[in-house]
Every structure is written in structure tokens, then in C-alpha cells.
Short mmCIF file of C-alpha atoms and ligand atoms in Angstrom, two decimals:
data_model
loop_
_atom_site.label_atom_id
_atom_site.label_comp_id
_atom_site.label_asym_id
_atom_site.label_seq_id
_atom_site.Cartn_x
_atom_site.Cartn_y
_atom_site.Cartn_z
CA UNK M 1 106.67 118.71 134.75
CA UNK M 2 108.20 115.20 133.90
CA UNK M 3 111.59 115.65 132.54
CA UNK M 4 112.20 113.04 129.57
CA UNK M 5 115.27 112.26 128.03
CA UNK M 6 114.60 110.80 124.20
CA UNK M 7 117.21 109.26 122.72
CA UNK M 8 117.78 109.38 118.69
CA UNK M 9 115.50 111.87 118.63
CA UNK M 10 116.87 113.61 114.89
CA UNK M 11 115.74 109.97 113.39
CA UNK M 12 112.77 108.95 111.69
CA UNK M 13 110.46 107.22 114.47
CA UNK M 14 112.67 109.65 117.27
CA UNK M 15 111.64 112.67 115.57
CA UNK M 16 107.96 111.74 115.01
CA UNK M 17 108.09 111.15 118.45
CA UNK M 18 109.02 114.21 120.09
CA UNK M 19 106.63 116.08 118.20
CA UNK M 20 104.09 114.14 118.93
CA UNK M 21 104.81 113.81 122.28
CA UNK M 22 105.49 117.70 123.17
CA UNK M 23 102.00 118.10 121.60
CA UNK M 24 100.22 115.30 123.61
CA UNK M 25 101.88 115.56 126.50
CA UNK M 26 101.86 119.02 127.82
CA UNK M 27 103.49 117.76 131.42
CA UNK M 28 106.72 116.85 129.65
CA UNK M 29 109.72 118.18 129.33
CA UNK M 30 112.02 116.58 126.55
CA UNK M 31 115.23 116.27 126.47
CA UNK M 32 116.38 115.06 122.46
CA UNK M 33 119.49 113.36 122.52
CA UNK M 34 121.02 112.46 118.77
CA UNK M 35 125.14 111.84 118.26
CA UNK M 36 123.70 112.86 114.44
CA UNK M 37 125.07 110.16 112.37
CA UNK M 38 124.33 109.40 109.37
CA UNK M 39 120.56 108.47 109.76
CA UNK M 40 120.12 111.49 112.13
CA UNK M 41 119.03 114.89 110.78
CA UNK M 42 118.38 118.27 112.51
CA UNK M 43 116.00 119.51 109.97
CA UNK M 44 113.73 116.78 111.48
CA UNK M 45 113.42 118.84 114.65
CA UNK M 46 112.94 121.99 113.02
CA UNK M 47 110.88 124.49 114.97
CA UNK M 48 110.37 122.67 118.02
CA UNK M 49 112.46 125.54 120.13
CA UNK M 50 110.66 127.98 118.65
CA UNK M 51 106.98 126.15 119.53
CA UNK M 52 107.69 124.61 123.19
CA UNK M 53 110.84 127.13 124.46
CA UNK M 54 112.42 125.58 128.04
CA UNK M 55 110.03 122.02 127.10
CA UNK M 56 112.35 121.35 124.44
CA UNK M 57 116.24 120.78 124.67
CA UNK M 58 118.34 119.29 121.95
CA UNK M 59 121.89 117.62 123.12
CA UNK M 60 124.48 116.09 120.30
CA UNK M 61 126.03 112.99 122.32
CA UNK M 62 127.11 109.64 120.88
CA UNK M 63 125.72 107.35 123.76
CA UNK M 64 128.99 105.01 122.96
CA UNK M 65 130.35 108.06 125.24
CA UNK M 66 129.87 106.49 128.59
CA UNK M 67 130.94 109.97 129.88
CA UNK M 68 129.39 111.97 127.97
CA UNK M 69 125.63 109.77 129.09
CA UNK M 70 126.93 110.05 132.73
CA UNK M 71 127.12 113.67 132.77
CA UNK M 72 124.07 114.31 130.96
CA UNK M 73 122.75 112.46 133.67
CA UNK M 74 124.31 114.13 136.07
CA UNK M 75 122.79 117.46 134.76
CA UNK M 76 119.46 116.65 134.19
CA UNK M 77 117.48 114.38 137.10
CA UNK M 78 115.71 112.74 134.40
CA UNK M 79 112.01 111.41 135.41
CA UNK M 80 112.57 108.28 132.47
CA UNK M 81 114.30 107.57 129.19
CA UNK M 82 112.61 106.68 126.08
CA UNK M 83 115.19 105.09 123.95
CA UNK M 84 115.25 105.02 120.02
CA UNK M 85 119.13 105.34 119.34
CA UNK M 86 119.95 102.68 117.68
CA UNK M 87 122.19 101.43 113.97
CA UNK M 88 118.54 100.41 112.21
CA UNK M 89 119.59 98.93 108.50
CA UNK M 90 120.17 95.64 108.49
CA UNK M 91 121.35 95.60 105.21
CA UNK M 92 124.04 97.89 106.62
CA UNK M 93 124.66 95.79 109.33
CA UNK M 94 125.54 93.00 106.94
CA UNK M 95 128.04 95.30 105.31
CA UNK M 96 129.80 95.85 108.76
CA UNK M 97 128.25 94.74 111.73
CA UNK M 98 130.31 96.08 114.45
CA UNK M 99 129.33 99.63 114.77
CA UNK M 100 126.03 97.73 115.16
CA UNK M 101 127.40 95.71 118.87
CA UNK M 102 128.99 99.42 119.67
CA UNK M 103 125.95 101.42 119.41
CA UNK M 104 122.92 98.98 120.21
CA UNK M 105 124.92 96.94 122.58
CA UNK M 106 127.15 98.62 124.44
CA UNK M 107 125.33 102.40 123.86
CA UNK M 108 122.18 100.53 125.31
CA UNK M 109 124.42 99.77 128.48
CA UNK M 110 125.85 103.05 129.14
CA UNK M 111 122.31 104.30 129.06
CA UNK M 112 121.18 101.66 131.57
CA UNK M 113 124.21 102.25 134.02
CA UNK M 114 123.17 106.15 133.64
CA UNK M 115 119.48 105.21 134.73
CA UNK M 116 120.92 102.70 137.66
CA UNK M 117 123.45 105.57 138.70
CA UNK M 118 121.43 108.76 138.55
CA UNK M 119 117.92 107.75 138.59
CA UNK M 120 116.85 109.25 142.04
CA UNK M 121 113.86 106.56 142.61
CA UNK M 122 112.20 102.85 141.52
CA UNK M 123 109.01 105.06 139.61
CA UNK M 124 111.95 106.70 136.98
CA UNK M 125 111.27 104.74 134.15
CA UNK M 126 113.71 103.13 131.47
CA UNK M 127 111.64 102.40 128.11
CA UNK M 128 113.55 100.36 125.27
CA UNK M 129 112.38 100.23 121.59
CA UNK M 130 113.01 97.14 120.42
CA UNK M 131 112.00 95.39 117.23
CA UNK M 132 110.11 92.46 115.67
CA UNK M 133 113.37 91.35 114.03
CA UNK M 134 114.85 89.93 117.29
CA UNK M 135 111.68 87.12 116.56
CA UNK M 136 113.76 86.11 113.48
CA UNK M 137 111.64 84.84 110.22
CA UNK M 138 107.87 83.25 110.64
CA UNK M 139 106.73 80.34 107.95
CA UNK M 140 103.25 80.82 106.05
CA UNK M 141 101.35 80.85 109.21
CA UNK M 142 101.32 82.29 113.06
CA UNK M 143 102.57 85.46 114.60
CA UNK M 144 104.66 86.02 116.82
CA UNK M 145 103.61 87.05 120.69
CA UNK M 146 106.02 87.83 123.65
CA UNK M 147 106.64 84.46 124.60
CA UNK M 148 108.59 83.50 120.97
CA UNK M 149 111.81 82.77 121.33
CA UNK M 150 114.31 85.29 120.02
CA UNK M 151 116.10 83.76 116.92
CA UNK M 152 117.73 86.77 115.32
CA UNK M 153 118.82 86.61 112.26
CA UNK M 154 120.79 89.55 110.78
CA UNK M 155 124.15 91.35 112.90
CA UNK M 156 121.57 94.29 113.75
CA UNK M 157 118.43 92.05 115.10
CA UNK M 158 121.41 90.06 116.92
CA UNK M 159 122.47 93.68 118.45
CA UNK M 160 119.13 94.47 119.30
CA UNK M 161 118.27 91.30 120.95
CA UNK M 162 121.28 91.53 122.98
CA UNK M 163 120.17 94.66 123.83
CA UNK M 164 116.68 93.69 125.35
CA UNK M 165 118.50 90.87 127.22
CA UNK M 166 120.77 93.68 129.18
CA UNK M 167 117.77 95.83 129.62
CA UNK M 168 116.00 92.69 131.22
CA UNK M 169 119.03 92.07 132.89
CA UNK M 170 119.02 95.18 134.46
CA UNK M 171 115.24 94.77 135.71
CA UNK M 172 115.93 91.30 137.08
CA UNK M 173 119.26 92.32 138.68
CA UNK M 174 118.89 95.87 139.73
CA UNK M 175 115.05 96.56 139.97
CA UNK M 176 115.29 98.98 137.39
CA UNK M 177 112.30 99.86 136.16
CA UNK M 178 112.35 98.87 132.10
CA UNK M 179 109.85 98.08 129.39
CA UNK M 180 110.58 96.66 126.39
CA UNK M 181 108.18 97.25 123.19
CA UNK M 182 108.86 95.00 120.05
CA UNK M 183 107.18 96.74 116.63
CA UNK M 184 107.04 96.23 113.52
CA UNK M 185 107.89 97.92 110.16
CA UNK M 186 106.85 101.69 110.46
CA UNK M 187 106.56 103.99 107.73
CA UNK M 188 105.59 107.80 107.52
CA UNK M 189 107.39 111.17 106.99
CA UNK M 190 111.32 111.53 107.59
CA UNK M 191 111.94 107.88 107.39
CA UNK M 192 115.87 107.89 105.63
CA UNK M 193 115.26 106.98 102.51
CA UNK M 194 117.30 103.53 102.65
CA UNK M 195 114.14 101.82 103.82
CA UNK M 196 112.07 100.25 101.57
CA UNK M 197 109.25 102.67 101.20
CA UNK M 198 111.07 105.95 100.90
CA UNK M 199 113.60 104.34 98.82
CA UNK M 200 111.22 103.10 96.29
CA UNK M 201 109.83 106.32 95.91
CA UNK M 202 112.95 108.27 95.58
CA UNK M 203 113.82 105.56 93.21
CA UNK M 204 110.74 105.81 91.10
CA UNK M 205 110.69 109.37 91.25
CA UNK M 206 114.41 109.44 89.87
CA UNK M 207 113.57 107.99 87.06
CA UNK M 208 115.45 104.13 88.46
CA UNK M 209 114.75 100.70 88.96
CA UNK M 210 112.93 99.95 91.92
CA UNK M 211 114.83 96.73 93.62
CA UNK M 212 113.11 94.07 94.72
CA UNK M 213 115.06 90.99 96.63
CA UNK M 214 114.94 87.78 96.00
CA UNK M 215 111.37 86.54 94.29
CA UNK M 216 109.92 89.66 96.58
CA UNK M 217 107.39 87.21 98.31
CA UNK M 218 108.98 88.24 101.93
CA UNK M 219 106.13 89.60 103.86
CA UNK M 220 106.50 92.63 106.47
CA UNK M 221 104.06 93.63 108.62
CA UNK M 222 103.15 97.24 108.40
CA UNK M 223 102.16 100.37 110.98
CA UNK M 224 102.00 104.32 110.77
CA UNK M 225 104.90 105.89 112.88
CA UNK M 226 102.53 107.69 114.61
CA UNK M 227 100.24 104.79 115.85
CA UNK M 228 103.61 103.41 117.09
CA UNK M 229 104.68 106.13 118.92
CA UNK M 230 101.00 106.24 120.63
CA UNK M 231 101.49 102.38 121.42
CA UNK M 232 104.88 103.84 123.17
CA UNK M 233 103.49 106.64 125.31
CA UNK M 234 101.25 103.82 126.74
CA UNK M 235 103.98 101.38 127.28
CA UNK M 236 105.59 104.48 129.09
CA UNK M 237 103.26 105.29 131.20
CA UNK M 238 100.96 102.02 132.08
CA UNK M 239 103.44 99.20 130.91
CA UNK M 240 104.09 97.21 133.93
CA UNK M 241 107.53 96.82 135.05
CA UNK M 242 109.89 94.19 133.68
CA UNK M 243 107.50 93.66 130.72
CA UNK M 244 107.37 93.04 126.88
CA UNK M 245 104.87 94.62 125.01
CA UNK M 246 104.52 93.31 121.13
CA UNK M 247 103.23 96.11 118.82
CA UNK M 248 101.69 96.27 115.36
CA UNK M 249 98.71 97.11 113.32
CA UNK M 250 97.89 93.68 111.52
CA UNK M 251 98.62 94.78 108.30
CA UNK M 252 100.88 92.30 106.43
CA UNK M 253 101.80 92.72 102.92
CA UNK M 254 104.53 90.92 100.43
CA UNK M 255 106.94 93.32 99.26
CA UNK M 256 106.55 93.14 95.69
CA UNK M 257 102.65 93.69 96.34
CA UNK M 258 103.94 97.15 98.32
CA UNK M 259 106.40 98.20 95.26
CA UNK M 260 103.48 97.51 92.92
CA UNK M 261 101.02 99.63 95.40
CA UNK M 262 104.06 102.63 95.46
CA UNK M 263 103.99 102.26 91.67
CA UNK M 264 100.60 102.90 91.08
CA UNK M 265 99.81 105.91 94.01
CA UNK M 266 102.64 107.97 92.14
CA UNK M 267 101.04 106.90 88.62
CA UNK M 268 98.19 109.17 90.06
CA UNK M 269 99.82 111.72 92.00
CA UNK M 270 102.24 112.25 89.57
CA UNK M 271 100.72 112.19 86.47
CA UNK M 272 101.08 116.01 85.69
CA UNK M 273 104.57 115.66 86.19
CA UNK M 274 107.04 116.58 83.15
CA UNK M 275 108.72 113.03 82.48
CA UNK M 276 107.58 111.29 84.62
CA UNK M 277 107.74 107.64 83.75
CA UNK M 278 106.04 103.94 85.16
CA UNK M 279 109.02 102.69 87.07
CA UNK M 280 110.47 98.98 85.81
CA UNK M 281 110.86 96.44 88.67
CA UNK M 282 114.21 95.01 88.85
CA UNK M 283 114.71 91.24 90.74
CA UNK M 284 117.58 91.70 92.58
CA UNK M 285 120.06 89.10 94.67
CA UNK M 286 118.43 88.63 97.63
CA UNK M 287 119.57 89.82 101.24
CA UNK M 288 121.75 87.24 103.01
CA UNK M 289 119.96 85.35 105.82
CA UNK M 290 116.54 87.51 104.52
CA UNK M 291 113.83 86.64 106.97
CA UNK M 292 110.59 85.20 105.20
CA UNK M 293 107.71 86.95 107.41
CA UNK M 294 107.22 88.85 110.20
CA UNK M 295 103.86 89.06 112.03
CA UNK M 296 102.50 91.00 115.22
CA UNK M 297 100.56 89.70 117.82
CA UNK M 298 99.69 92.75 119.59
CA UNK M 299 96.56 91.03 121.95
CA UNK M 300 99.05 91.79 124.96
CA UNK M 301 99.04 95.76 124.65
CA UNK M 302 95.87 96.18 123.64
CA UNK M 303 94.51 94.48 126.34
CA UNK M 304 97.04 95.76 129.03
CA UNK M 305 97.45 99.31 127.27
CA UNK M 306 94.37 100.02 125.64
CA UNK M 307 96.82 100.18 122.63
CA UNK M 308 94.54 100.49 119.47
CA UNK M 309 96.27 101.88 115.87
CA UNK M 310 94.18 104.43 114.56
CA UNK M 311 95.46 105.36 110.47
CA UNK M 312 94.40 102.85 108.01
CA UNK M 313 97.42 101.42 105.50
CA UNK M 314 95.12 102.94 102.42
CA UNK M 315 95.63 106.18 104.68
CA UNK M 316 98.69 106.13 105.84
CA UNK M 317 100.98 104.88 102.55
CA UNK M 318 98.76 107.93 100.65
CA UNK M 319 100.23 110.12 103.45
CA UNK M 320 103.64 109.36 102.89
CA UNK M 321 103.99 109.27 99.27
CA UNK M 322 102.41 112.17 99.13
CA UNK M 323 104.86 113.49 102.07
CA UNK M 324 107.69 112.50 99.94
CA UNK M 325 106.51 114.20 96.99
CA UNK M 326 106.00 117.49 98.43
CA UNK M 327 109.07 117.50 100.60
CA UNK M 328 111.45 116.34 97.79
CA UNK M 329 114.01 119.13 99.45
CA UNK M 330 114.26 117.18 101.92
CA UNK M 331 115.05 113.69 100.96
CA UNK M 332 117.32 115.73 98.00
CA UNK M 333 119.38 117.52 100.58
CA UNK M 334 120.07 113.81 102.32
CA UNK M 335 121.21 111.93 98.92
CA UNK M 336 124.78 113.19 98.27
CA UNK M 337 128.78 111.90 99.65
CA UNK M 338 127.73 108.98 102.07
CA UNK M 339 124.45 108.16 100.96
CA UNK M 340 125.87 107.72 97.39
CA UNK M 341 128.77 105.85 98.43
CA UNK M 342 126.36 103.11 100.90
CA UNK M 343 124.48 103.25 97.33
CA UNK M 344 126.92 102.27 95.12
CA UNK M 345 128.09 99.05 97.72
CA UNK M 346 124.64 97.97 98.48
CA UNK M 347 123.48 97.89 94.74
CA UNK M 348 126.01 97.80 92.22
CA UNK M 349 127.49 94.25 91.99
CA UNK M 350 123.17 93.03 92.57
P1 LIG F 401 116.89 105.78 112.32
O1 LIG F 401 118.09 105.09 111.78
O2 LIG F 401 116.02 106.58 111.42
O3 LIG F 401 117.31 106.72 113.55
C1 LIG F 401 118.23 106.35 114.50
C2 LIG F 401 118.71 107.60 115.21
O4 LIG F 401 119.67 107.19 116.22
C3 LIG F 401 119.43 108.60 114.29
O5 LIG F 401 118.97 109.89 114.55
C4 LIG F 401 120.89 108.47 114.68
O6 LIG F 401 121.63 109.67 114.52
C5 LIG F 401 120.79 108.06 116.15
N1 LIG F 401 121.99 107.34 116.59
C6 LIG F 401 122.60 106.30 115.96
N2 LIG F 401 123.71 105.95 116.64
C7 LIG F 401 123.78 106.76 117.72
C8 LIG F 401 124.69 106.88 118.80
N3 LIG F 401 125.77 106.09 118.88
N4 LIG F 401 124.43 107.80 119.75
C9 LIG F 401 123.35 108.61 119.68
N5 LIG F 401 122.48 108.58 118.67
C10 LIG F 401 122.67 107.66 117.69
O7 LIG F 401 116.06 104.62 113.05
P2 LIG F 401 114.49 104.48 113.26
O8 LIG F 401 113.91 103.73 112.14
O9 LIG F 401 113.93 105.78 113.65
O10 LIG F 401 114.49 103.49 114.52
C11 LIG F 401 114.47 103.99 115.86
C12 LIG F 401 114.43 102.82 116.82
O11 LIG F 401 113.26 102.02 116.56
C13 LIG F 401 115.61 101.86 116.70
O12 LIG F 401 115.95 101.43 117.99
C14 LIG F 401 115.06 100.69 115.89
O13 LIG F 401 115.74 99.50 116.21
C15 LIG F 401 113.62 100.67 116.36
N6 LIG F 401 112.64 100.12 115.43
C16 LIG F 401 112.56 100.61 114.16
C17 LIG F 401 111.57 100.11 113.30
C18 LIG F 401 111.44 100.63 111.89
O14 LIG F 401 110.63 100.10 111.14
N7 LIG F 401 112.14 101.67 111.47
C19 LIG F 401 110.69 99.11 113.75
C20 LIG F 401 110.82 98.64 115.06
C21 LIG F 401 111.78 99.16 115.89
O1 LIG F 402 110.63 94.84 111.35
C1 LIG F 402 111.13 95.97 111.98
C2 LIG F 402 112.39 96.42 111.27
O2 LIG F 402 111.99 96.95 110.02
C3 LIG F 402 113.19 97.44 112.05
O3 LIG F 402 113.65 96.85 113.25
C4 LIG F 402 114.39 97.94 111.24
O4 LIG F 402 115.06 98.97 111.93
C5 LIG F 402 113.87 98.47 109.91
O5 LIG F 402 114.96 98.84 109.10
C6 LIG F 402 113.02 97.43 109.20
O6 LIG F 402 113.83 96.33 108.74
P1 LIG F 402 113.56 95.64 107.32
O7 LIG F 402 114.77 94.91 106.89
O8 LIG F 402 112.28 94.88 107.33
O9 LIG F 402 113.30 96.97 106.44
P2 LIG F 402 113.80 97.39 104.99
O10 LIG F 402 113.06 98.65 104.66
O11 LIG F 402 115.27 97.38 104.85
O12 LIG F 402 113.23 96.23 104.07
C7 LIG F 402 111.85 95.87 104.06
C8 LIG F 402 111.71 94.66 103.14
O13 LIG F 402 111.96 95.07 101.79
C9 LIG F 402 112.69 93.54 103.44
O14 LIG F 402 112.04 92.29 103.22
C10 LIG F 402 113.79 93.73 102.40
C11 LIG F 402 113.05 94.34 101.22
N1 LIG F 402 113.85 95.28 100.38
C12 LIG F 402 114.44 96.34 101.00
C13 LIG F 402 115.18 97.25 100.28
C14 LIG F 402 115.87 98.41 100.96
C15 LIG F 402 113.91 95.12 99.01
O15 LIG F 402 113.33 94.16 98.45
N2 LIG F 402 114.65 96.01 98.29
C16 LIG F 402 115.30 97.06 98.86
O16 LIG F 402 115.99 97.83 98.14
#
């Protein structure tokens, strides 16, 4: 049995993980590591003790802890770390970037000095999830491959890219053994609904104006959070040491073309619904230093990794609205104190 330790593992693409992983992998052992902030949710784990017993631990610890990491360490003689922790808005890390540095920066250290102490040989893996933000902003044209140059943009792709540059550091330095992957936007069940897709439907199903920055011509490039999580078990296990490995689904879209698309699935899905109402599009003050496009090239993992994305957009996006719309507890139970208050300084003065 491989024992795994999965960090952020009560957040949206941690969460899909773990279950997806405890189901495909039947070797591994998982260790889910969350501090539970804001973004990270319990209920997102639910059952998994009951389903996999001793395969499946849960430990609450805020890897800006250095001791708290080193112990767990200590404890567990971990076979590799798979690590999602991370500050992921960048529209919060605009509003205050620093808990951004202290979490993705210096969280993503202790983890790597926990790996270089306690790892108890070269094959112990360290796998870092990293992010096609760290690319910065692509014109009309191109897509960007491993060899781009990182040109971050916002305080969190800043963090991040730092981040990948200590993880490579560590490689280069100490032999660890580290991988990088670099995806794109995911979407899919449990994503906090801050993000675009999950806010648009709370938004629309709420009755509110669904806001769009800027002209909404900025183009993201889409995948299902399960294809990504596939893409990382590969990286995991056959990504070769010291290496990048871009993923994504080519499947770009502009964003007022995905608010339209949101507006009419719930036309149909809702249309028995008491009240329910076609949702008014409201042009909004765009994000400060708002990158234009992203774009995957993912030729590098799917020739190295057999890496292949399986759920079509049309597929996925009806998944998830209609995830959202029978799992309106969920999302419900999230929206009150904090959520309200990041709300009320993200939108009100737009
Ligand atoms: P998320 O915000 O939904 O989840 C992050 C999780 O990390 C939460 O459970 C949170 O409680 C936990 N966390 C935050 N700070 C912590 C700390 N100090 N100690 C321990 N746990 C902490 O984020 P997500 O969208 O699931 O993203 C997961 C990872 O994937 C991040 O590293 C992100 O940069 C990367 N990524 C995300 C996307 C995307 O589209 N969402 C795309 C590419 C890469
Ligand atoms: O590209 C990968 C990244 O995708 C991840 O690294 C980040 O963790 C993740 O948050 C996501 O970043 P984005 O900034 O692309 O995602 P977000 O959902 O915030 O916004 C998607 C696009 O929609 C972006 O161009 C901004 C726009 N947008 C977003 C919101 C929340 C709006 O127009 N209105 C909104 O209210």
C-alpha cells in the first residue's frame, strides 16, 4: 500500500481528487490534509471513512505550520505528496495579496523541507499543482507549452509561480523528486461558488445579475475536474523527474459566450421552477491586470503520459449545472458571514 499525503483535500479539485483516487487506486492509502479555510469544506469528504476505513485519514493542519507539516511527517513515512493547498481567487488576491505569499509560497516550502527531511528515499515523490496563470495573458493567437516564459500577472499567479520555482529549486538543488503540472480552468461539482461558473449559477438562480468584466471577450480555456485529476495520477506516477507537464482539454471559450451558455442550460432545466426568471447580464469594471487568454498546449503529456481528457464541454457544463441545481443545500449552507462580506467588497462599488 502506497501511503499518500493530499494536500487541500476539503477543496474543490482536492476533494474530487481523493475520491477519485481512493476509487482508482486501490494500492493507496490517503492521507487528506485541509487547514479548512474558507474555500475548504468537510461536507466535500463526506462518507469517505465510512467507504475506504484505515485507506482514508483526514488531518486539519495549516501547512504555514512548519511544525505542524514536520510532525505529520514525522508520523506518517509518506510514499509522495500530491499538493493542491493553495489561496486560488485571484480576485481575492487583488483584495489582499499576502495571505497569498504565506500560503502558496512559504506553505509550498514547508511542504518541500518535510519531503527533503522525512522522505526515506529518491522514488518518494513530490507532485505540485500548478496553474496556467503563472503563463500570464496570450494575444489572439498561440498557446502556451512548457517552455513559455512565466509572466504572472495577478498577486496569486505571482505566488504560484514562485512556488514552482522553489519546487524546481528543490529538484535542481536537492534531487528531490518533483513534478510540476500547469492546468487550466476546471469546473465540476464542489467548486466554491466564487468562480465563475458556480457563481453565475448561484447568481442566476437567485434571481441576480450575472457579472461579466470588462467587454467579457477574455477567453479561458476549459476542462472537467475529473479529466484533470486523471492527467494528475499520470503525472504522479509516469511524470519524469524534474519535469513540467502542461494540461488542458482544448476547449477555449470567451466568457460572455459561457454566461450566455449558463443562461440558456438553466432556461431548460429550470423551466418548471416557480419564479424562475432569464437572468440580465450586467458589464461590470473589469479585473485589474485581467489576463486576455489563456490556452493549453497539452502535446507534452499526452505524448509522455498517455494523458487524453475524456468528458466533452457539452457534457461536462450539463453535469455541473445540473450538480448545482440538485445540490442547492450545499452551495446554500456555504453563502452566509464571510462569503457575504467577500461579496459585498468584490461587487458593490462595480
Ligand atoms: P480551492 O480554493 O477550492 O481549495 C483550496 C483548498 O486548500 C481548500 O480546501 C483550503 O481550505 C485549502 N487551504 C488553503 N490554505 C491552506 C493552508 N494554509 N493550509 C492547508 N490547506 C489550505 O482551490 P482549487 O480550485 O481546488 O485549487 C486547488 C489547486 O489547483 C490550487 O493549487 C490551484 O492553484 C490549482 N489550480 C486550480 C485551477 C482551477 O481552475 N480551480 C486550475 C489550475 C490549478
Ligand atoms: O486558469 C487557471 C485558474 O483558473 C486557476 O489557477 C485559479 O485558481 C482559478 O481561480 C481560475 O482563475 P480565473 O481568474 O480564470 O477564474 P475565475 O472563475 O475567477 O474567472 C474566470 C473568468 O471569468 C475570468 O476571465 C474573470 C471572469 N469573471 C469572473 C468572475 C468571478 C467575470 O467576468 N465575472 C465574475 O464575477
Amino acid at each position: 500500500m502506497k501511503n499518500i499525503l493530499v494536500t487541500g483535500a476539503a477543496g474543490f479539485i482536492g476533494s474530487n481528487f481523493v475520491r477519485r483516487a481512493l476509487k482508482l487506486k486501490s494500492d493507496w492509502r490517503i492521507v487528506a490534509l485541509d487547514a479548512l479555510t474558507y474555500a475548504g469544506n468537510l461536507e466535500n469528504l463526506k462518507g469517505l471513512k465510512e467507504s475506504y476505513k484505515e485507506r482514508y485519514a483526514f488531518v486539519k493542519i495549516d501547512i504555514r505550520d512548519k511544525n505542524g507539516v514536520f510532525n505529520l511527517f514525522k508520523q506518517e513515512d509518506f510514499d509522495g505528496v500530491i499538493h493542491f493547498a493553495a489561496e486560488s481567487h485571484v480576485d481575492r488576491s487583488i483584495l489582499g495579496p499576502l495571505q497569498f505569499v504565506e500560503t502558496n509560497v512559504l506553505g509550498t516550502v514547508n511542504l518541500l523541507e518535510g519531503a527533503r527531511k522525512f522522505f526515506k528515499n529518491e522514488e518518494c515523490r513530490f507532485l505540485h499543482i500548478s496553474t496556467d496563470e503563472v503563463y500570464g495573458a496570450l494575444g489572439d493567437k498561440g498557446a502556451f507549452t512548457e517552455e513559455t516564459k512565466i509572466d504572472p500577472s495577478s498577486p496569486y499567479s505571482a505566488s504560484k509561480a514562485a512556488s514552482d520555482l522553489f519546487v524546481l529549486s528543490y529538484f535542481k538543488t536537492y534531487r528531490l523528486n518533483c513534478v510540476i503540472t500547469r492546468c487550466c480552468n476546471n469546473y465540476g461539482p464542489y467548486q466554491f461558488p466564487e468562480k465563475l461558473i458556480p457563481f453565475m449559477i448561484k447568481r442566476a438562480i437567485d434571481g441576480e445579475p450575472l457579472p461579466v468584466y470588462g467587454d467579457g471577450r477574455n477567453v479561458r480555456d476549459w476542462i472537467f475536474v475529473d479529466d484533470h485529476n486523471d492527467g494528475t495520477i499520470l503525472a504522479f506516477e509516469k511524470g519524469n523527474k524534474g519535469e513540467i507537464y502542461n494540461l488542458g482539454a482544448r476547449c477555449e471559450k470567451r466568457n460572455i459566450d459561457l454566461v450566455k451558455l449558463l443562461i440558456e442550460k438553466l432556461k431548460v432545466f429550470l423551466k418548471d421552477r416557480k419564479g424562475f426568471k432569464e437572468p440580465e447580464i450586467a458589464f461590470v469594471k473589469d479585473r485589474p491586470g485581467h489576463d486576455f487568454r489563456y490556452a493549453m498546449d497539452p502535446s507534452k503529456a499526452e505524448r509522455e503520459l498517455g494523458f487524453k481528457p475524456k468528458v466533452s464541454f457539452e457534457e461536462g457544463i450539463d453535469l455541473t449545472v445540473k450538480w448545482y441545481i440538485e445540490n442547492e443545500g450545499w452551495w446554500r449552507r456555504i453563502i452566509s458571514g464571510e462569503y457575504l462580506e467577500y461579496i459585498e467588497k468584490q461587487y458593490a462599488k462595480r
